[in-house]
XYZ file of C-alpha atoms in Angstrom:
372
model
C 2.425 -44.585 -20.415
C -0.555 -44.287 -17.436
C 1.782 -47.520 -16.096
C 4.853 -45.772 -15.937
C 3.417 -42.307 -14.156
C 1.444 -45.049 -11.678
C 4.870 -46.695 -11.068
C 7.031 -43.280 -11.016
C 4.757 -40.335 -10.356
C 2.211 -41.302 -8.048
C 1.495 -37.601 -6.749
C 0.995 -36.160 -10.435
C -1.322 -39.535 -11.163
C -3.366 -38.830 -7.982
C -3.956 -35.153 -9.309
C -4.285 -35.580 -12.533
C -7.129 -38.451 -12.376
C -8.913 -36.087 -9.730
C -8.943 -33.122 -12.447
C -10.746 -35.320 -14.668
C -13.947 -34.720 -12.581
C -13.293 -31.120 -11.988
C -12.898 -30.875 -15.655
C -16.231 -32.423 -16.498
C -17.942 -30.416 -13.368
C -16.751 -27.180 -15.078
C -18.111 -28.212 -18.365
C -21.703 -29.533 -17.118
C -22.285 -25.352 -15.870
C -21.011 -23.930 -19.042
C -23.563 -26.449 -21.063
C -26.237 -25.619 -18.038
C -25.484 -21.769 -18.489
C -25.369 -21.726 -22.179
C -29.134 -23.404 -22.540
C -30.700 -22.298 -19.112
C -32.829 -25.564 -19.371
C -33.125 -28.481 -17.168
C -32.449 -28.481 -13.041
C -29.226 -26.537 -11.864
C -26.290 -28.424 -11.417
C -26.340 -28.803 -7.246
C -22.578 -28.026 -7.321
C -22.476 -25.205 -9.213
C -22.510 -22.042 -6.375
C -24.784 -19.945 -7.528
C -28.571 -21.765 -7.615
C -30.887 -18.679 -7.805
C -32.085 -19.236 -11.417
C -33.190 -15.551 -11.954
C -29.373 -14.354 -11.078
C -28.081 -16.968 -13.867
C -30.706 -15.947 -16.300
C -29.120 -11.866 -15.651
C -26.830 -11.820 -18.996
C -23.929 -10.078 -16.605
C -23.609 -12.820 -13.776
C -24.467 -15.646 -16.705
C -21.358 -14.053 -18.629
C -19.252 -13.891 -15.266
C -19.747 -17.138 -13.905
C -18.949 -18.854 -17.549
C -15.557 -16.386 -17.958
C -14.339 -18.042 -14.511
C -15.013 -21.326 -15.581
C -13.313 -21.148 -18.920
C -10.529 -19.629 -17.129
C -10.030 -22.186 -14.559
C -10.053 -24.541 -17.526
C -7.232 -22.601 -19.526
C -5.721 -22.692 -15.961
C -5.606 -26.465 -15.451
C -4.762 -27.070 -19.797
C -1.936 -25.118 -18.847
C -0.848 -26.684 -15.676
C -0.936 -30.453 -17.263
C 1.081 -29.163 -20.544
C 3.960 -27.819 -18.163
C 4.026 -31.159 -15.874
C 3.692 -33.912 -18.691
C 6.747 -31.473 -20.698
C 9.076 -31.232 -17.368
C 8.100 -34.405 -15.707
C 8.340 -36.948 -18.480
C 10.493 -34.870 -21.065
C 14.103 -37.163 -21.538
C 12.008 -40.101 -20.781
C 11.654 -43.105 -23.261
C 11.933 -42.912 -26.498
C 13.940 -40.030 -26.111
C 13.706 -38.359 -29.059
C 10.027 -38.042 -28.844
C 10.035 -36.420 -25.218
C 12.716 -33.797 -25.667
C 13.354 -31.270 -22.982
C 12.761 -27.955 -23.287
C 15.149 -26.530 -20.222
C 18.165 -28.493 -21.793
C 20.585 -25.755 -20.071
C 19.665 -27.754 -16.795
C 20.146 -31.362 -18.291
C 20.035 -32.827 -22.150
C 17.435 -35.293 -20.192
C 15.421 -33.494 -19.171
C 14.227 -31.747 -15.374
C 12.498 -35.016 -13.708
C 14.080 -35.287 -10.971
C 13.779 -31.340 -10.127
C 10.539 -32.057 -10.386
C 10.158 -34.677 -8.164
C 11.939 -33.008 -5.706
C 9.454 -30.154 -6.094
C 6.589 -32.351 -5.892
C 8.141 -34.034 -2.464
C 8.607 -30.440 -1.003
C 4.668 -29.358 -2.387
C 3.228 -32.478 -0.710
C 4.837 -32.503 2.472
C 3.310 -29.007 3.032
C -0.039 -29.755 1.610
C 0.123 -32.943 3.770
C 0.869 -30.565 6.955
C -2.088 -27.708 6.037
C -4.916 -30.963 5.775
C -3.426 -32.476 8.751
C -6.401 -29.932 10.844
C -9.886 -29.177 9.439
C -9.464 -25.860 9.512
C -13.003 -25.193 7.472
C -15.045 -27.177 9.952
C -12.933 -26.035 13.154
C -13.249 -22.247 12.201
C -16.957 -22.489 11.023
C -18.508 -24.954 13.346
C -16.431 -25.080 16.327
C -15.484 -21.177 16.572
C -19.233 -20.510 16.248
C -19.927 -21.959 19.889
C -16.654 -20.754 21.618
C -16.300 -17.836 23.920
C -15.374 -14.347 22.800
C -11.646 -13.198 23.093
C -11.358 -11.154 26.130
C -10.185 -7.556 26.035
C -10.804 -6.862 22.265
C -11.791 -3.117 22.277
C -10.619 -2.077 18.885
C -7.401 -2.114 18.757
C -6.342 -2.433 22.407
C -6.265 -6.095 22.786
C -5.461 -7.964 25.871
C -3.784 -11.078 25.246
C -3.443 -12.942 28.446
C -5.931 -15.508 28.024
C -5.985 -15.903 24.378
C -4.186 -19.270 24.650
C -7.155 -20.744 25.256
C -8.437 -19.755 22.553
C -5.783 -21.892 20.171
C -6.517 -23.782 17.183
C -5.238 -27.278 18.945
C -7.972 -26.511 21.503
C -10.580 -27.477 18.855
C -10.428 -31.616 18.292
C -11.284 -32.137 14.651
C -10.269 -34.687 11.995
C -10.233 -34.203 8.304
C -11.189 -37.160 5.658
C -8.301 -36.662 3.214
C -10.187 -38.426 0.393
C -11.638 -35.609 -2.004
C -8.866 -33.343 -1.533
C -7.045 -32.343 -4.686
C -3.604 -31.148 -4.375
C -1.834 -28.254 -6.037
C 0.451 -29.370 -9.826
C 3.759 -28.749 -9.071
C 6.105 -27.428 -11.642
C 9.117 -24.581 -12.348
C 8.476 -21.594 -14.553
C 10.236 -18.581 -16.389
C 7.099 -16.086 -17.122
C 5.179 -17.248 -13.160
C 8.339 -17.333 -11.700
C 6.797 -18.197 -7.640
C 3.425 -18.010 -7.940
C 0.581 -20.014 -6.711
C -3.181 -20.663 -8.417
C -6.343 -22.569 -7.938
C -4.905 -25.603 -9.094
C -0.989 -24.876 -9.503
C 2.330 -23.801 -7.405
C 5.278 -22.739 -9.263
C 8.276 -22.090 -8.963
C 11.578 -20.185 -10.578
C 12.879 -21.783 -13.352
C 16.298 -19.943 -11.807
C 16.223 -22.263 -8.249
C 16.906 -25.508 -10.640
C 20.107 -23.821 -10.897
C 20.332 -21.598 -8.306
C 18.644 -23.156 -5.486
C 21.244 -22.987 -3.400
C 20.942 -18.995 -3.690
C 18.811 -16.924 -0.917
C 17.427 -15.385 -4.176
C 16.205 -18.246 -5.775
C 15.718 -20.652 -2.704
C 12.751 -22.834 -2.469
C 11.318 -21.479 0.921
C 9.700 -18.894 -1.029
C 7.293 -21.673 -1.752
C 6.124 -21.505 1.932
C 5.137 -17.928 0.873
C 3.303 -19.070 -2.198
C 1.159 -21.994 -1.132
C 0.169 -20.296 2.515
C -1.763 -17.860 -0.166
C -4.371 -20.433 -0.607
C -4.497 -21.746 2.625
C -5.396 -18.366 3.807
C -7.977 -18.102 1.257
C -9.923 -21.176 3.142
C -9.404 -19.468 6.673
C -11.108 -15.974 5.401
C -13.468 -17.715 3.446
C -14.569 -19.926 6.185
C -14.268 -16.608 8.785
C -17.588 -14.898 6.264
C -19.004 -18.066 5.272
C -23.077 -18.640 5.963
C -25.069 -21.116 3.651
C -28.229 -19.106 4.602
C -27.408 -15.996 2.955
C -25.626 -14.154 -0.293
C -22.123 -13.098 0.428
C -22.976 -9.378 1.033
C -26.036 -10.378 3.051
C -23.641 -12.517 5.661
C -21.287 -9.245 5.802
C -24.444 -7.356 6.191
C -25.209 -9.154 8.969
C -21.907 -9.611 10.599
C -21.361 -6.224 10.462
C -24.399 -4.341 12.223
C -23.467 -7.028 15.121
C -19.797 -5.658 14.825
C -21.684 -2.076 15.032
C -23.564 -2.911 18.071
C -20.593 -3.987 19.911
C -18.481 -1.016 19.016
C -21.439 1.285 20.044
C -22.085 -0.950 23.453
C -25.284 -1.901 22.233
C -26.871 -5.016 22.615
C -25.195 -7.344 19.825
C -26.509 -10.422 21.216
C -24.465 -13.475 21.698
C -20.895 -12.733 20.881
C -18.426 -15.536 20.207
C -14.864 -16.698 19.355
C -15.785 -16.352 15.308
C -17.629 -12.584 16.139
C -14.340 -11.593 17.648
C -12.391 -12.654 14.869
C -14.438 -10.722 12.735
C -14.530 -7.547 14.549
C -10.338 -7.688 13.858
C -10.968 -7.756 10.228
C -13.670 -5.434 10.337
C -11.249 -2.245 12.910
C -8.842 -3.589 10.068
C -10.801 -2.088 7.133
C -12.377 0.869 9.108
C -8.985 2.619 10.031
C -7.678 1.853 6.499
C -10.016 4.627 5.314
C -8.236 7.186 7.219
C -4.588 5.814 8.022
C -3.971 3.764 4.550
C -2.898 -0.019 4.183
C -0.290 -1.838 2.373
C -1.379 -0.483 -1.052
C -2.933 2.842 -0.697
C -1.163 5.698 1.296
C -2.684 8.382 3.542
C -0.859 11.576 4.519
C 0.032 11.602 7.948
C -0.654 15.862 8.037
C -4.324 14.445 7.031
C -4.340 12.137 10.343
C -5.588 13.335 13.600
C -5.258 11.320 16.257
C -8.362 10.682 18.562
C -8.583 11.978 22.169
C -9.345 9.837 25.194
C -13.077 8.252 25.118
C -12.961 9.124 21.115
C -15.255 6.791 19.199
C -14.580 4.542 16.277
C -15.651 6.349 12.799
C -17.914 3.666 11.340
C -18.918 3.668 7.712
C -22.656 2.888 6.295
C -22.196 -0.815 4.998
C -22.308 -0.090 1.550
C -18.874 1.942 1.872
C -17.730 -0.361 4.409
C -18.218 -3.415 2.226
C -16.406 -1.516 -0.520
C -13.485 -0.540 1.679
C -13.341 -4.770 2.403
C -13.193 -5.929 -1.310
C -10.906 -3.313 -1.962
C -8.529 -4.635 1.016
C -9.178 -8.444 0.808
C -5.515 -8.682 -0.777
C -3.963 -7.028 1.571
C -5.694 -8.710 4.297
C -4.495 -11.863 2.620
C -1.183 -10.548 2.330
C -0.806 -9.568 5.912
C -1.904 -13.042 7.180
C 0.088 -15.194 4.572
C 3.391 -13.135 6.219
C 2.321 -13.825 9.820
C 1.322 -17.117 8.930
C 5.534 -17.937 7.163
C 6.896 -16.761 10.415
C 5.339 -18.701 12.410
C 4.379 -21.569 10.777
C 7.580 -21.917 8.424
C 10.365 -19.977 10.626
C 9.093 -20.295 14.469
C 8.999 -16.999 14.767
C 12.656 -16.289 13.994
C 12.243 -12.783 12.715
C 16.383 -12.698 12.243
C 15.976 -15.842 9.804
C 12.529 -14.595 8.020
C 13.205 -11.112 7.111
C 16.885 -11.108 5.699
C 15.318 -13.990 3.561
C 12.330 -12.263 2.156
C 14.005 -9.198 1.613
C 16.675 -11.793 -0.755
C 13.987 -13.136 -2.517
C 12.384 -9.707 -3.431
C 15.757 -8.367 -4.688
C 15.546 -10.844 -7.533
C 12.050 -8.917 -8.356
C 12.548 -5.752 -11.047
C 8.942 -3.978 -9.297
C 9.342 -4.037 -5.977
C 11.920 -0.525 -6.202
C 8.629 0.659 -7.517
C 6.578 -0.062 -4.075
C 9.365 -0.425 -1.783
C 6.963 1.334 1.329
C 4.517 -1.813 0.753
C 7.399 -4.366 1.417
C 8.694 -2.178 4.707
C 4.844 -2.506 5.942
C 4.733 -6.141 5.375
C 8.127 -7.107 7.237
C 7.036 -4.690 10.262
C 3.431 -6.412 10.347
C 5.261 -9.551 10.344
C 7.482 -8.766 13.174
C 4.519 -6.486 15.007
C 2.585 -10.290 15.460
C 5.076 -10.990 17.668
């Protein structure tokens, strides 16, 4: 059997033999967390011993771990069923979506996979980690950022392909591929799926496969925020901490010290949160009676950190949500709002909830457009 995926699945057998020693990371902290004894695992995140010994975090830390274990049990079942199911001896690997073919959904699969890999392939293709958290760190602030009055003009220089940087593919575990009725599109920490519908309906602007773009940009954007905050010095709410009395000092033309590329970035995210709290976001509305806007020379409202910080976990979807639709545009669509939205807007009419938010969705296609 391990023969015939070598031969015929390459992509799943590359995954699934890199799983194995994810699998027996995840199991080495639950044993380590469970008896407390012995030296810390050096990979598991968290190394202050007093924090693991805290019943709470212990209990967190081993909840995420047995869930992304269900996760990846989960993942393998639906592959090894859709991938192999109709395969030799038949009778033994029967499918179980025999309304698409009495052999089986293999090659729908495959085609899946092809499509998953060729944009995985494209996201490793720049270090974005390294770039953003090295290379930002030593470039030159963006000109003109004064909340949210930005001038533009020599942001160019400022572009991603400006910063040379290589990426050692080795060690990189790509996403399981495979279609679904309950996820429908959905992406995870170690899956993408998508509609069981597009096997048959692909053709569809419902059910089309672009929505993957959507799906697996998600992650990606994960890594780009993550590297945006990320310190090995410091506790996560320390680094914001830190980042944000800088960010305070510039608002308030105080000394903030040396201000780069990354500190501008930041002070995006930060105007971001801050005006959320009195104009709304994607999820939470604000009554524009309530809103009163500031004169000439008015100052930015800013927040003690602890609501601040608050205000940031509570908006770290959105923020994702914002940049994984700026990100399809122009990554997927190049910029072609008049191809993007009438496609989106297809995809969401196959989805019973979104009647239920429809102002969210309106927000989203205008931010999308706005980036232009």
């Amino acid at each position: 059997m391990e023969n015939k995926i070598v031969e015929h699945d390459r992509y799943n057998y590359t995954i699934l033999t890199s799983l194995v020693s994810i699998v027996n990371t995840l199991i080495s902290e639950l044993i380590f967390l469970n008896t407390l004894t012995g030296e810390i695992p050096k990979f598991l995140h968290n190394q202050d011993i007093e924090r693991l010994k805290d019943p709470l975090e212990n209990q967190i830390i081993q909840q995420q771990n047995i869930d992304r274990l269900i996760q990846i049990n989960s993942a393998i079942s639906y592959v090894s069923t859709q991938a192999y199911s109709g395969s030799i001896p038949i009778l033994e690997r029967r499918s179980l979506i025999r309304r698409s073919s009495l052999l089986g959904i293999g090659s729908s699969v495959k085609a899946l996979n092809r499509i998953v890999d060729y944009i995985e392939n494209a996201f490793l293709s720049v270090n974005f980690l390294e770039i953003v958290t090295s290379h930002m760190s030593n470039a030159g602030k963006l000109e003109g950022v004064k909340l949210a009055m930005h001038d533009r003009k020599t942001w160019s220089n400022h572009n991603i392909d400006n910063f040379k940087c290589q990426i050692e593919k080795e060690g990189t575990i790509k996403k399981l591929a495979y279609f679904s009725a309950r996820h429908a599109y959905r992406e995870s920490e170690y899956s993408i799926t998508a509609s069981v519908n597009s096997i048959s309906f692909g053709t569809a602007l419902e059910w089309t496969l672009m929505t993957l773009t959507h799906e697996m940009l998600h992650s990606h954007v994960r890594v780009i925020i993550n590297s945006i905050f990320f310190s090995e010095e410091k506790t996560e709410e320390e680094n914001y901490k830190s980042y944000y009395n800088k960010y305070r000092k510039k608002v308030e033309m105080k000394n903030e010290g040396t201000y780069t590329l990354i500190d501008s970035i930041r002070e995006i995210f930060f105007t971001y949160c801050i005006r959320s709290i009195t104009l709304g976001s994607l999820t939470e509305k604000k009554e524009y009676k309530d809103f009163q806007e500031p004169g000439p020379g008015a100052k930015l409202f800013l927040p003690k950190f602890e609501d601040f910080y608050s205000t940031f976990q509570r908006e770290n979807r959105n923020l994702n949500e914002i940049f994984v639709h700026v990100l399809d545009l122009h990554y997927f669509y190049g910029g072609r709002t008049s191809k993007y939205i009438p496609l989106i807007w297809s995809s969401w009419s196959a989805v019973p909830h979104i009647n239920a938010d429809i102002r969210q969705y309106i927000l989203r296609s205008l931010l999308a457009i706005a980036s232009k």
